[in-house]
Short mmCIF file of N, CA and C in Angstrom, two decimals:
data_model
loop_
_atom_site.label_atom_id
_atom_site.label_comp_id
_atom_site.label_asym_id
_atom_site.label_seq_id
_atom_site.Cartn_x
_atom_site.Cartn_y
_atom_site.Cartn_z
N MET A 1 0.84 -1.18 0.00
CA MET A 1 0.00 0.00 0.00
C MET A 1 0.89 1.24 0.00
N GLY A 2 0.51 2.25 -0.76
CA GLY A 2 1.24 3.50 -0.78
C GLY A 2 0.31 4.66 -0.50
N GLY A 3 0.88 5.81 -0.14
CA GLY A 3 0.05 6.98 0.12
C GLY A 3 -0.12 7.26 1.59
N ARG A 4 -0.99 8.20 1.92
CA ARG A 4 -1.22 8.60 3.30
C ARG A 4 -2.34 7.78 3.92
N THR A 5 -2.13 7.36 5.15
CA THR A 5 -3.04 6.44 5.83
C THR A 5 -3.74 7.11 6.99
N ALA A 6 -5.00 6.71 7.24
CA ALA A 6 -5.72 7.06 8.46
C ALA A 6 -6.24 5.78 9.09
N LEU A 7 -6.42 5.82 10.41
CA LEU A 7 -7.02 4.71 11.14
C LEU A 7 -8.47 5.05 11.43
N LEU A 8 -9.38 4.14 11.08
CA LEU A 8 -10.78 4.25 11.45
C LEU A 8 -11.04 3.31 12.62
N ALA A 9 -11.42 3.86 13.77
CA ALA A 9 -11.74 3.09 14.96
C ALA A 9 -13.26 3.11 15.13
N LEU A 10 -13.90 1.98 14.91
CA LEU A 10 -15.35 1.90 14.80
C LEU A 10 -15.99 1.30 16.05
N HIS A 11 -16.84 2.09 16.70
CA HIS A 11 -17.73 1.62 17.77
C HIS A 11 -17.02 1.08 19.00
N TYR A 12 -15.90 1.66 19.38
CA TYR A 12 -15.26 1.29 20.65
C TYR A 12 -16.00 2.00 21.78
N GLN A 13 -17.22 1.57 22.02
CA GLN A 13 -18.14 2.22 22.94
C GLN A 13 -18.55 1.26 24.06
N ASN A 14 -19.02 1.82 25.17
CA ASN A 14 -19.35 1.02 26.34
C ASN A 14 -20.39 -0.06 26.08
N ASP A 15 -21.45 0.27 25.36
CA ASP A 15 -22.49 -0.73 25.13
C ASP A 15 -21.97 -1.93 24.34
N VAL A 16 -20.87 -1.73 23.62
CA VAL A 16 -20.29 -2.80 22.82
C VAL A 16 -19.17 -3.52 23.58
N LEU A 17 -18.34 -2.79 24.32
CA LEU A 17 -17.13 -3.36 24.89
C LEU A 17 -17.17 -3.62 26.39
N HIS A 18 -17.89 -2.84 27.13
CA HIS A 18 -17.85 -2.95 28.59
C HIS A 18 -18.59 -4.22 29.05
N ALA A 19 -18.13 -4.79 30.17
CA ALA A 19 -18.78 -5.98 30.71
C ALA A 19 -20.26 -5.72 31.02
N ASP A 20 -20.61 -4.47 31.32
CA ASP A 20 -22.00 -4.13 31.60
C ASP A 20 -22.74 -3.56 30.39
N GLY A 21 -22.13 -3.61 29.21
CA GLY A 21 -22.75 -3.08 28.01
C GLY A 21 -23.97 -3.89 27.60
N ARG A 22 -24.84 -3.24 26.82
CA ARG A 22 -26.10 -3.89 26.44
C ARG A 22 -25.98 -4.75 25.19
N ILE A 23 -24.92 -4.57 24.40
CA ILE A 23 -24.84 -5.28 23.11
C ILE A 23 -23.78 -6.39 23.18
N ARG A 24 -22.55 -6.05 23.25
CA ARG A 24 -21.41 -6.96 23.41
C ARG A 24 -21.25 -8.01 22.31
N VAL A 25 -22.02 -7.97 21.25
CA VAL A 25 -21.86 -8.79 20.04
C VAL A 25 -21.26 -10.17 20.26
N GLY A 26 -21.83 -10.94 21.17
CA GLY A 26 -21.39 -12.31 21.37
C GLY A 26 -20.22 -12.45 22.31
N LEU A 27 -19.72 -11.34 22.86
CA LEU A 27 -18.61 -11.40 23.80
C LEU A 27 -19.19 -11.31 25.22
N THR A 28 -19.16 -12.41 25.95
CA THR A 28 -19.74 -12.40 27.29
C THR A 28 -18.92 -11.51 28.21
N ALA A 29 -19.50 -11.16 29.34
CA ALA A 29 -18.86 -10.23 30.28
C ALA A 29 -17.48 -10.72 30.70
N ASP A 30 -17.32 -12.04 30.88
CA ASP A 30 -16.04 -12.58 31.34
C ASP A 30 -15.23 -13.21 30.21
N SER A 31 -15.56 -12.89 28.98
CA SER A 31 -14.90 -13.50 27.83
C SER A 31 -13.45 -13.05 27.69
N PRO A 32 -12.51 -13.99 27.59
CA PRO A 32 -11.12 -13.60 27.32
C PRO A 32 -11.00 -12.87 25.98
N GLN A 33 -11.87 -13.21 25.02
CA GLN A 33 -11.83 -12.55 23.71
C GLN A 33 -12.11 -11.05 23.86
N ARG A 34 -13.01 -10.70 24.79
CA ARG A 34 -13.33 -9.29 25.00
C ARG A 34 -12.10 -8.54 25.51
N GLN A 35 -11.41 -9.11 26.48
CA GLN A 35 -10.21 -8.47 27.02
C GLN A 35 -9.10 -8.39 25.97
N GLN A 36 -8.96 -9.43 25.16
CA GLN A 36 -7.96 -9.43 24.09
C GLN A 36 -8.26 -8.34 23.06
N LEU A 37 -9.53 -8.19 22.72
CA LEU A 37 -9.94 -7.15 21.78
C LEU A 37 -9.61 -5.77 22.32
N ILE A 38 -9.97 -5.51 23.58
CA ILE A 38 -9.70 -4.20 24.18
C ILE A 38 -8.21 -3.91 24.21
N ALA A 39 -7.40 -4.90 24.57
CA ALA A 39 -5.95 -4.72 24.59
C ALA A 39 -5.39 -4.46 23.19
N ALA A 40 -5.88 -5.21 22.21
CA ALA A 40 -5.41 -5.02 20.83
C ALA A 40 -5.80 -3.65 20.31
N ALA A 41 -7.02 -3.21 20.61
CA ALA A 41 -7.47 -1.89 20.16
C ALA A 41 -6.60 -0.80 20.78
N GLY A 42 -6.26 -0.96 22.05
CA GLY A 42 -5.39 0.01 22.70
C GLY A 42 -4.01 0.08 22.07
N ARG A 43 -3.46 -1.09 21.74
CA ARG A 43 -2.14 -1.12 21.08
C ARG A 43 -2.20 -0.49 19.69
N LEU A 44 -3.29 -0.77 18.96
CA LEU A 44 -3.46 -0.21 17.62
C LEU A 44 -3.52 1.31 17.67
N LEU A 45 -4.33 1.85 18.58
CA LEU A 45 -4.42 3.31 18.71
C LEU A 45 -3.08 3.91 19.11
N ALA A 46 -2.39 3.27 20.04
CA ALA A 46 -1.10 3.79 20.50
C ALA A 46 -0.08 3.81 19.37
N GLN A 47 -0.05 2.76 18.58
CA GLN A 47 0.91 2.72 17.48
C GLN A 47 0.58 3.74 16.41
N ALA A 48 -0.68 3.91 16.08
CA ALA A 48 -1.06 4.93 15.10
C ALA A 48 -0.63 6.30 15.58
N ARG A 49 -0.90 6.61 16.84
CA ARG A 49 -0.54 7.91 17.39
C ARG A 49 0.96 8.12 17.40
N ALA A 50 1.70 7.08 17.75
CA ALA A 50 3.16 7.19 17.79
C ALA A 50 3.74 7.46 16.41
N ARG A 51 3.09 6.97 15.38
CA ARG A 51 3.56 7.15 14.00
C ARG A 51 2.98 8.41 13.34
N GLY A 52 2.12 9.13 14.06
CA GLY A 52 1.51 10.32 13.49
C GLY A 52 0.41 10.03 12.50
N VAL A 53 -0.15 8.83 12.55
CA VAL A 53 -1.26 8.46 11.67
C VAL A 53 -2.54 9.09 12.23
N PRO A 54 -3.29 9.85 11.41
CA PRO A 54 -4.54 10.42 11.92
C PRO A 54 -5.53 9.33 12.29
N VAL A 55 -6.23 9.57 13.40
CA VAL A 55 -7.22 8.61 13.89
C VAL A 55 -8.60 9.26 13.80
N VAL A 56 -9.54 8.53 13.22
CA VAL A 56 -10.93 8.96 13.14
C VAL A 56 -11.76 7.95 13.91
N HIS A 57 -12.40 8.41 14.97
CA HIS A 57 -13.25 7.56 15.81
C HIS A 57 -14.69 7.68 15.33
N VAL A 58 -15.33 6.55 15.14
CA VAL A 58 -16.72 6.54 14.67
C VAL A 58 -17.61 6.01 15.78
N ARG A 59 -18.62 6.82 16.10
CA ARG A 59 -19.57 6.48 17.17
C ARG A 59 -20.96 6.35 16.56
N VAL A 60 -21.66 5.28 16.96
CA VAL A 60 -23.06 5.15 16.59
C VAL A 60 -23.89 5.60 17.79
N GLY A 61 -24.98 6.30 17.52
CA GLY A 61 -25.83 6.75 18.61
C GLY A 61 -27.13 7.32 18.10
N TYR A 62 -28.14 7.27 18.96
CA TYR A 62 -29.49 7.68 18.59
C TYR A 62 -30.11 8.55 19.67
N ARG A 63 -31.07 9.36 19.28
CA ARG A 63 -31.81 10.17 20.25
C ARG A 63 -32.45 9.26 21.30
N PRO A 64 -32.66 9.78 22.51
CA PRO A 64 -33.29 8.95 23.55
C PRO A 64 -34.65 8.39 23.15
N ASP A 65 -35.39 9.09 22.27
CA ASP A 65 -36.68 8.57 21.82
C ASP A 65 -36.58 7.74 20.54
N TYR A 66 -35.34 7.56 20.04
CA TYR A 66 -35.06 6.77 18.84
C TYR A 66 -35.78 7.28 17.59
N ALA A 67 -36.15 8.56 17.58
CA ALA A 67 -36.83 9.11 16.41
C ALA A 67 -35.93 9.13 15.18
N ASP A 68 -34.61 9.06 15.37
CA ASP A 68 -33.67 9.06 14.25
C ASP A 68 -33.19 7.66 13.89
N LEU A 69 -33.81 6.64 14.46
CA LEU A 69 -33.43 5.25 14.17
C LEU A 69 -34.42 4.64 13.20
N LEU A 70 -33.96 4.35 12.00
CA LEU A 70 -34.77 3.69 10.99
C LEU A 70 -34.67 2.19 11.25
N THR A 71 -35.75 1.57 11.65
CA THR A 71 -35.73 0.17 12.10
C THR A 71 -36.12 -0.80 10.98
N ASN A 72 -35.44 -0.71 9.87
CA ASN A 72 -35.74 -1.56 8.73
C ASN A 72 -34.92 -2.84 8.70
N ALA A 73 -34.11 -3.10 9.74
CA ALA A 73 -33.28 -4.30 9.80
C ALA A 73 -33.31 -4.86 11.22
N PRO A 74 -33.19 -6.18 11.36
CA PRO A 74 -33.25 -6.77 12.70
C PRO A 74 -32.22 -6.19 13.67
N ILE A 75 -31.01 -5.95 13.21
CA ILE A 75 -29.97 -5.42 14.09
C ILE A 75 -30.36 -4.04 14.64
N LEU A 76 -31.02 -3.24 13.82
CA LEU A 76 -31.43 -1.91 14.24
C LEU A 76 -32.66 -1.97 15.16
N ARG A 77 -33.58 -2.86 14.87
CA ARG A 77 -34.73 -3.04 15.77
C ARG A 77 -34.26 -3.49 17.15
N ASN A 78 -33.23 -4.33 17.18
CA ASN A 78 -32.73 -4.83 18.46
C ASN A 78 -32.11 -3.70 19.29
N VAL A 79 -31.44 -2.76 18.65
CA VAL A 79 -30.86 -1.62 19.38
C VAL A 79 -31.96 -0.90 20.16
N GLN A 80 -33.08 -0.65 19.50
CA GLN A 80 -34.19 0.03 20.18
C GLN A 80 -34.81 -0.86 21.25
N ARG A 81 -34.97 -2.13 20.95
CA ARG A 81 -35.62 -3.05 21.90
C ARG A 81 -34.87 -3.12 23.22
N ILE A 82 -33.52 -3.11 23.16
CA ILE A 82 -32.73 -3.25 24.39
C ILE A 82 -32.33 -1.89 24.98
N GLY A 83 -32.72 -0.80 24.32
CA GLY A 83 -32.42 0.52 24.84
C GLY A 83 -30.96 0.89 24.79
N ALA A 84 -30.28 0.49 23.73
CA ALA A 84 -28.84 0.72 23.61
C ALA A 84 -28.53 1.98 22.81
N MET A 85 -27.31 2.46 22.96
CA MET A 85 -26.68 3.49 22.12
C MET A 85 -27.47 4.80 22.06
N GLN A 86 -27.98 5.24 23.19
CA GLN A 86 -28.67 6.52 23.25
C GLN A 86 -27.64 7.64 23.44
N VAL A 87 -27.67 8.63 22.55
CA VAL A 87 -26.75 9.75 22.63
C VAL A 87 -26.82 10.38 24.03
N GLY A 88 -25.67 10.62 24.62
CA GLY A 88 -25.60 11.21 25.94
C GLY A 88 -25.59 10.20 27.07
N SER A 89 -25.79 8.93 26.75
CA SER A 89 -25.80 7.88 27.78
C SER A 89 -24.41 7.29 27.96
N TRP A 90 -24.21 6.63 29.09
CA TRP A 90 -22.95 5.93 29.33
C TRP A 90 -22.70 4.89 28.24
N GLY A 91 -23.72 4.19 27.80
CA GLY A 91 -23.55 3.15 26.80
C GLY A 91 -23.01 3.65 25.48
N ALA A 92 -23.39 4.85 25.09
CA ALA A 92 -22.91 5.41 23.82
C ALA A 92 -21.55 6.08 23.95
N ASP A 93 -21.07 6.28 25.17
CA ASP A 93 -19.74 6.87 25.38
C ASP A 93 -18.65 5.92 24.92
N PHE A 94 -17.50 6.48 24.57
CA PHE A 94 -16.36 5.65 24.21
C PHE A 94 -15.83 4.92 25.45
N TYR A 95 -15.36 3.72 25.24
CA TYR A 95 -14.78 2.91 26.30
C TYR A 95 -13.53 3.60 26.83
N THR A 96 -13.38 3.63 28.15
CA THR A 96 -12.24 4.30 28.77
C THR A 96 -10.93 3.70 28.28
N GLY A 97 -10.06 4.56 27.79
CA GLY A 97 -8.78 4.13 27.24
C GLY A 97 -8.78 4.03 25.73
N LEU A 98 -9.97 4.01 25.12
CA LEU A 98 -10.08 3.93 23.66
C LEU A 98 -10.79 5.16 23.10
N GLU A 99 -10.94 6.20 23.92
CA GLU A 99 -11.65 7.40 23.51
C GLU A 99 -10.75 8.31 22.67
N PRO A 100 -11.35 9.22 21.90
CA PRO A 100 -10.55 10.14 21.08
C PRO A 100 -9.72 11.09 21.93
N LEU A 101 -8.53 11.42 21.43
CA LEU A 101 -7.75 12.51 22.00
C LEU A 101 -8.31 13.82 21.46
N PRO A 102 -8.01 14.94 22.12
CA PRO A 102 -8.62 16.21 21.70
C PRO A 102 -8.39 16.57 20.23
N GLN A 103 -7.24 16.22 19.67
CA GLN A 103 -6.94 16.60 18.28
C GLN A 103 -7.48 15.60 17.26
N GLU A 104 -8.06 14.51 17.71
CA GLU A 104 -8.55 13.49 16.78
C GLU A 104 -10.00 13.76 16.39
N PHE A 105 -10.37 13.21 15.25
CA PHE A 105 -11.71 13.41 14.73
C PHE A 105 -12.69 12.40 15.32
N GLU A 106 -13.93 12.83 15.49
CA GLU A 106 -15.01 11.95 15.89
C GLU A 106 -16.16 12.14 14.91
N VAL A 107 -16.67 11.03 14.41
CA VAL A 107 -17.77 11.03 13.45
C VAL A 107 -18.94 10.27 14.07
N HIS A 108 -20.12 10.83 13.94
CA HIS A 108 -21.33 10.20 14.45
C HIS A 108 -22.14 9.66 13.27
N HIS A 109 -22.71 8.46 13.44
CA HIS A 109 -23.59 7.93 12.38
C HIS A 109 -24.72 7.14 13.00
N THR A 110 -25.72 6.82 12.16
CA THR A 110 -26.92 6.13 12.66
C THR A 110 -27.28 4.89 11.85
N ARG A 111 -26.46 4.54 10.87
CA ARG A 111 -26.75 3.36 10.05
C ARG A 111 -25.69 2.29 10.32
N ILE A 112 -25.65 1.24 9.53
CA ILE A 112 -24.65 0.19 9.73
C ILE A 112 -23.32 0.60 9.11
N ASN A 113 -23.36 1.12 7.91
CA ASN A 113 -22.18 1.62 7.20
C ASN A 113 -21.81 3.00 7.76
N ALA A 114 -20.57 3.14 8.24
CA ALA A 114 -20.17 4.40 8.88
C ALA A 114 -20.13 5.58 7.93
N PHE A 115 -20.09 5.34 6.62
CA PHE A 115 -20.08 6.44 5.65
C PHE A 115 -21.47 7.01 5.42
N PHE A 116 -22.50 6.16 5.53
CA PHE A 116 -23.83 6.55 5.09
C PHE A 116 -24.41 7.64 5.99
N GLY A 117 -24.72 8.78 5.41
CA GLY A 117 -25.35 9.87 6.13
C GLY A 117 -24.49 10.52 7.20
N SER A 118 -23.17 10.33 7.12
CA SER A 118 -22.27 10.90 8.13
C SER A 118 -21.26 11.83 7.47
N SER A 119 -20.42 12.42 8.30
CA SER A 119 -19.37 13.31 7.80
C SER A 119 -18.06 12.57 7.55
N LEU A 120 -18.08 11.24 7.53
CA LEU A 120 -16.83 10.48 7.41
C LEU A 120 -16.07 10.78 6.12
N GLU A 121 -16.76 10.77 4.98
CA GLU A 121 -16.04 11.05 3.74
C GLU A 121 -15.42 12.44 3.72
N PRO A 122 -16.14 13.52 4.08
CA PRO A 122 -15.50 14.83 4.10
C PRO A 122 -14.30 14.90 5.06
N VAL A 123 -14.38 14.22 6.19
CA VAL A 123 -13.25 14.21 7.12
C VAL A 123 -12.04 13.55 6.48
N LEU A 124 -12.23 12.40 5.84
CA LEU A 124 -11.11 11.70 5.21
C LEU A 124 -10.54 12.50 4.04
N ARG A 125 -11.40 13.16 3.26
CA ARG A 125 -10.91 13.99 2.16
C ARG A 125 -10.11 15.16 2.71
N ARG A 126 -10.57 15.74 3.82
CA ARG A 126 -9.85 16.85 4.45
C ARG A 126 -8.47 16.41 4.92
N LEU A 127 -8.38 15.17 5.40
CA LEU A 127 -7.10 14.63 5.84
C LEU A 127 -6.18 14.26 4.68
N GLY A 128 -6.73 14.16 3.49
CA GLY A 128 -5.93 13.84 2.31
C GLY A 128 -5.40 12.42 2.29
N VAL A 129 -6.16 11.48 2.82
CA VAL A 129 -5.70 10.09 2.87
C VAL A 129 -6.24 9.31 1.68
N ASP A 130 -5.52 8.27 1.33
CA ASP A 130 -6.02 7.36 0.31
C ASP A 130 -5.96 5.90 0.76
N ARG A 131 -5.50 5.69 2.00
CA ARG A 131 -5.45 4.34 2.57
C ARG A 131 -6.11 4.39 3.95
N LEU A 132 -6.82 3.32 4.27
CA LEU A 132 -7.48 3.23 5.57
C LEU A 132 -7.09 1.93 6.25
N VAL A 133 -6.78 2.02 7.53
CA VAL A 133 -6.71 0.85 8.40
C VAL A 133 -8.00 0.89 9.22
N VAL A 134 -8.77 -0.19 9.14
CA VAL A 134 -10.09 -0.22 9.77
C VAL A 134 -10.10 -1.27 10.87
N ALA A 135 -10.67 -0.89 12.02
CA ALA A 135 -10.83 -1.82 13.13
C ALA A 135 -12.08 -1.44 13.89
N GLY A 136 -12.66 -2.39 14.60
CA GLY A 136 -13.83 -2.07 15.40
C GLY A 136 -14.74 -3.25 15.62
N VAL A 137 -15.92 -2.93 16.11
CA VAL A 137 -16.89 -3.95 16.48
C VAL A 137 -18.26 -3.54 15.94
N ALA A 138 -18.89 -4.41 15.25
CA ALA A 138 -18.58 -5.81 15.04
C ALA A 138 -18.03 -6.01 13.62
N THR A 139 -17.20 -7.04 13.52
CA THR A 139 -16.53 -7.33 12.26
C THR A 139 -17.51 -7.47 11.11
N HIS A 140 -18.59 -8.21 11.34
CA HIS A 140 -19.53 -8.55 10.26
C HIS A 140 -20.57 -7.46 9.98
N SER A 141 -20.60 -6.41 10.79
CA SER A 141 -21.57 -5.36 10.55
C SER A 141 -20.87 -4.06 10.18
N VAL A 142 -20.58 -3.18 11.15
CA VAL A 142 -20.01 -1.88 10.80
C VAL A 142 -18.66 -2.01 10.10
N VAL A 143 -17.82 -2.94 10.53
CA VAL A 143 -16.50 -3.06 9.89
C VAL A 143 -16.65 -3.46 8.44
N GLU A 144 -17.34 -4.57 8.19
CA GLU A 144 -17.43 -5.06 6.82
C GLU A 144 -18.19 -4.09 5.91
N SER A 145 -19.28 -3.53 6.37
CA SER A 145 -20.04 -2.62 5.50
C SER A 145 -19.24 -1.35 5.22
N THR A 146 -18.48 -0.87 6.18
CA THR A 146 -17.65 0.32 5.98
C THR A 146 -16.48 0.02 5.06
N VAL A 147 -15.86 -1.13 5.22
CA VAL A 147 -14.76 -1.53 4.34
C VAL A 147 -15.24 -1.62 2.90
N ARG A 148 -16.37 -2.25 2.67
CA ARG A 148 -16.87 -2.39 1.30
C ARG A 148 -17.15 -1.02 0.67
N HIS A 149 -17.74 -0.13 1.44
CA HIS A 149 -18.02 1.22 0.92
C HIS A 149 -16.71 1.95 0.63
N ALA A 150 -15.74 1.84 1.52
CA ALA A 150 -14.46 2.52 1.32
C ALA A 150 -13.76 2.04 0.06
N VAL A 151 -13.79 0.75 -0.18
CA VAL A 151 -13.15 0.21 -1.39
C VAL A 151 -13.86 0.73 -2.63
N ASP A 152 -15.18 0.76 -2.60
CA ASP A 152 -15.92 1.29 -3.74
C ASP A 152 -15.62 2.76 -3.99
N MET A 153 -15.25 3.49 -2.93
CA MET A 153 -14.89 4.90 -3.08
C MET A 153 -13.46 5.10 -3.59
N GLY A 154 -12.68 4.01 -3.65
CA GLY A 154 -11.33 4.11 -4.18
C GLY A 154 -10.23 4.08 -3.13
N PHE A 155 -10.57 3.93 -1.85
CA PHE A 155 -9.55 3.81 -0.82
C PHE A 155 -8.93 2.42 -0.85
N GLU A 156 -7.64 2.34 -0.58
CA GLU A 156 -7.01 1.06 -0.26
C GLU A 156 -7.29 0.80 1.20
N VAL A 157 -7.60 -0.46 1.55
CA VAL A 157 -8.04 -0.76 2.91
C VAL A 157 -7.29 -1.96 3.47
N ALA A 158 -6.90 -1.82 4.74
CA ALA A 158 -6.41 -2.94 5.53
C ALA A 158 -7.29 -3.06 6.76
N VAL A 159 -7.54 -4.29 7.18
CA VAL A 159 -8.33 -4.56 8.37
C VAL A 159 -7.42 -5.09 9.46
N ALA A 160 -7.41 -4.43 10.61
CA ALA A 160 -6.63 -4.89 11.77
C ALA A 160 -7.48 -5.93 12.51
N ALA A 161 -7.33 -7.18 12.13
CA ALA A 161 -8.26 -8.23 12.54
C ALA A 161 -8.30 -8.44 14.05
N THR A 162 -7.17 -8.32 14.74
CA THR A 162 -7.18 -8.59 16.17
C THR A 162 -7.84 -7.47 16.97
N ALA A 163 -8.04 -6.33 16.33
CA ALA A 163 -8.74 -5.21 16.98
C ALA A 163 -10.19 -5.13 16.52
N CYS A 164 -10.70 -6.26 15.99
CA CYS A 164 -12.10 -6.42 15.60
C CYS A 164 -12.66 -7.63 16.35
N ALA A 165 -13.97 -7.69 16.43
CA ALA A 165 -14.59 -8.86 17.06
C ALA A 165 -16.02 -9.03 16.59
N ALA A 166 -16.46 -10.28 16.67
CA ALA A 166 -17.83 -10.68 16.39
C ALA A 166 -18.01 -12.05 17.02
N PRO A 167 -19.22 -12.58 17.06
CA PRO A 167 -19.39 -13.93 17.60
C PRO A 167 -18.48 -14.94 16.88
N PRO A 168 -18.03 -15.96 17.60
CA PRO A 168 -17.15 -16.97 16.99
C PRO A 168 -17.74 -17.52 15.70
N GLY A 169 -16.88 -17.71 14.73
CA GLY A 169 -17.31 -18.19 13.41
C GLY A 169 -17.70 -17.04 12.51
N THR A 170 -18.51 -16.14 13.01
CA THR A 170 -18.94 -14.97 12.23
C THR A 170 -17.75 -14.06 11.94
N HIS A 171 -16.90 -13.85 12.94
CA HIS A 171 -15.71 -13.01 12.78
C HIS A 171 -14.82 -13.54 11.65
N GLU A 172 -14.52 -14.83 11.71
CA GLU A 172 -13.63 -15.44 10.72
C GLU A 172 -14.26 -15.42 9.33
N ALA A 173 -15.55 -15.68 9.25
CA ALA A 173 -16.22 -15.67 7.95
C ALA A 173 -16.20 -14.28 7.33
N SER A 174 -16.39 -13.25 8.16
CA SER A 174 -16.38 -11.88 7.66
C SER A 174 -14.98 -11.50 7.17
N LEU A 175 -13.95 -11.87 7.93
CA LEU A 175 -12.59 -11.59 7.49
C LEU A 175 -12.28 -12.29 6.16
N ALA A 176 -12.71 -13.52 6.03
CA ALA A 176 -12.49 -14.25 4.78
C ALA A 176 -13.19 -13.57 3.62
N SER A 177 -14.40 -13.09 3.85
CA SER A 177 -15.13 -12.39 2.80
C SER A 177 -14.42 -11.10 2.41
N MET A 178 -13.97 -10.34 3.41
CA MET A 178 -13.29 -9.07 3.12
C MET A 178 -11.93 -9.25 2.48
N SER A 179 -11.33 -10.43 2.62
CA SER A 179 -9.98 -10.64 2.07
C SER A 179 -9.94 -10.51 0.55
N LEU A 180 -11.09 -10.56 -0.09
CA LEU A 180 -11.15 -10.36 -1.55
C LEU A 180 -10.94 -8.90 -1.93
N ILE A 181 -11.16 -7.99 -0.99
CA ILE A 181 -11.11 -6.56 -1.33
C ILE A 181 -10.19 -5.75 -0.43
N ALA A 182 -9.70 -6.35 0.67
CA ALA A 182 -8.87 -5.62 1.62
C ALA A 182 -7.75 -6.53 2.12
N ASP A 183 -6.66 -5.93 2.57
CA ASP A 183 -5.61 -6.68 3.22
C ASP A 183 -6.04 -6.98 4.65
N ILE A 184 -5.95 -8.22 5.07
CA ILE A 184 -6.36 -8.63 6.41
C ILE A 184 -5.09 -8.89 7.23
N ASP A 185 -4.87 -8.08 8.25
CA ASP A 185 -3.69 -8.24 9.10
C ASP A 185 -4.09 -9.00 10.35
N GLN A 186 -3.61 -10.23 10.47
CA GLN A 186 -3.91 -11.08 11.62
C GLN A 186 -2.79 -11.07 12.66
N GLN A 187 -1.65 -10.49 12.33
CA GLN A 187 -0.46 -10.65 13.16
C GLN A 187 -0.09 -9.42 13.97
N GLU A 188 -0.87 -8.38 13.91
CA GLU A 188 -0.54 -7.11 14.54
C GLU A 188 0.78 -6.55 14.00
N ASP A 189 1.02 -6.78 12.73
CA ASP A 189 2.19 -6.21 12.05
C ASP A 189 1.81 -4.82 11.56
N TRP A 190 1.54 -3.94 12.53
CA TRP A 190 0.95 -2.66 12.16
C TRP A 190 1.96 -1.69 11.59
N ASP A 191 3.26 -1.91 11.81
CA ASP A 191 4.26 -1.08 11.13
C ASP A 191 4.07 -1.19 9.61
N ALA A 192 3.92 -2.44 9.15
CA ALA A 192 3.72 -2.66 7.72
C ALA A 192 2.39 -2.08 7.26
N VAL A 193 1.36 -2.28 8.06
CA VAL A 193 0.03 -1.80 7.68
C VAL A 193 0.00 -0.27 7.62
N PHE A 194 0.71 0.37 8.54
CA PHE A 194 0.73 1.84 8.56
C PHE A 194 1.74 2.41 7.58
N GLY A 195 2.42 1.55 6.84
CA GLY A 195 3.31 2.03 5.78
C GLY A 195 4.77 2.09 6.16
N GLY A 196 5.15 1.40 7.23
CA GLY A 196 6.55 1.45 7.65
C GLY A 196 7.25 0.14 7.52
#
């Protein structure tokens, strides 16, 4: 990969990552996979920052009355049913240690694909990047849909697999599917992924 790179950190939020979160995408409160994901995400963010790679944090969230939530898909209906991801709530806040630094960008969205109806594309164009390293939760939803959209827009994409998660089997299947259009990094060889 050549060119300027940005890191997209998708949905590192309490409702998704915290042991008391409402969603947790198949990661139980005491799951070793959950702790491994949090540690990997922290290492990924630290390495991007150390290399001067711009980081864009993407948060999903909805009004407390869910008037901005279009419930045309089971995953979206479930968010409303369980009362998750309400803007201003603890659940929609970024997980402690994975939150944006003051100089980093934060993008809010309400669909599955982080580009749809959000400011993500203008932010990336402003940064002048042509390569994306994508990580987040869940692999088979926001990560995969965002990766596919990014590739269609002309970005080169790498997926930091260890900083992504989904229920067992689903995670691996999603990575295999994305391997047709993106580089999948399973080894945390982020120097290479970030262009070094």
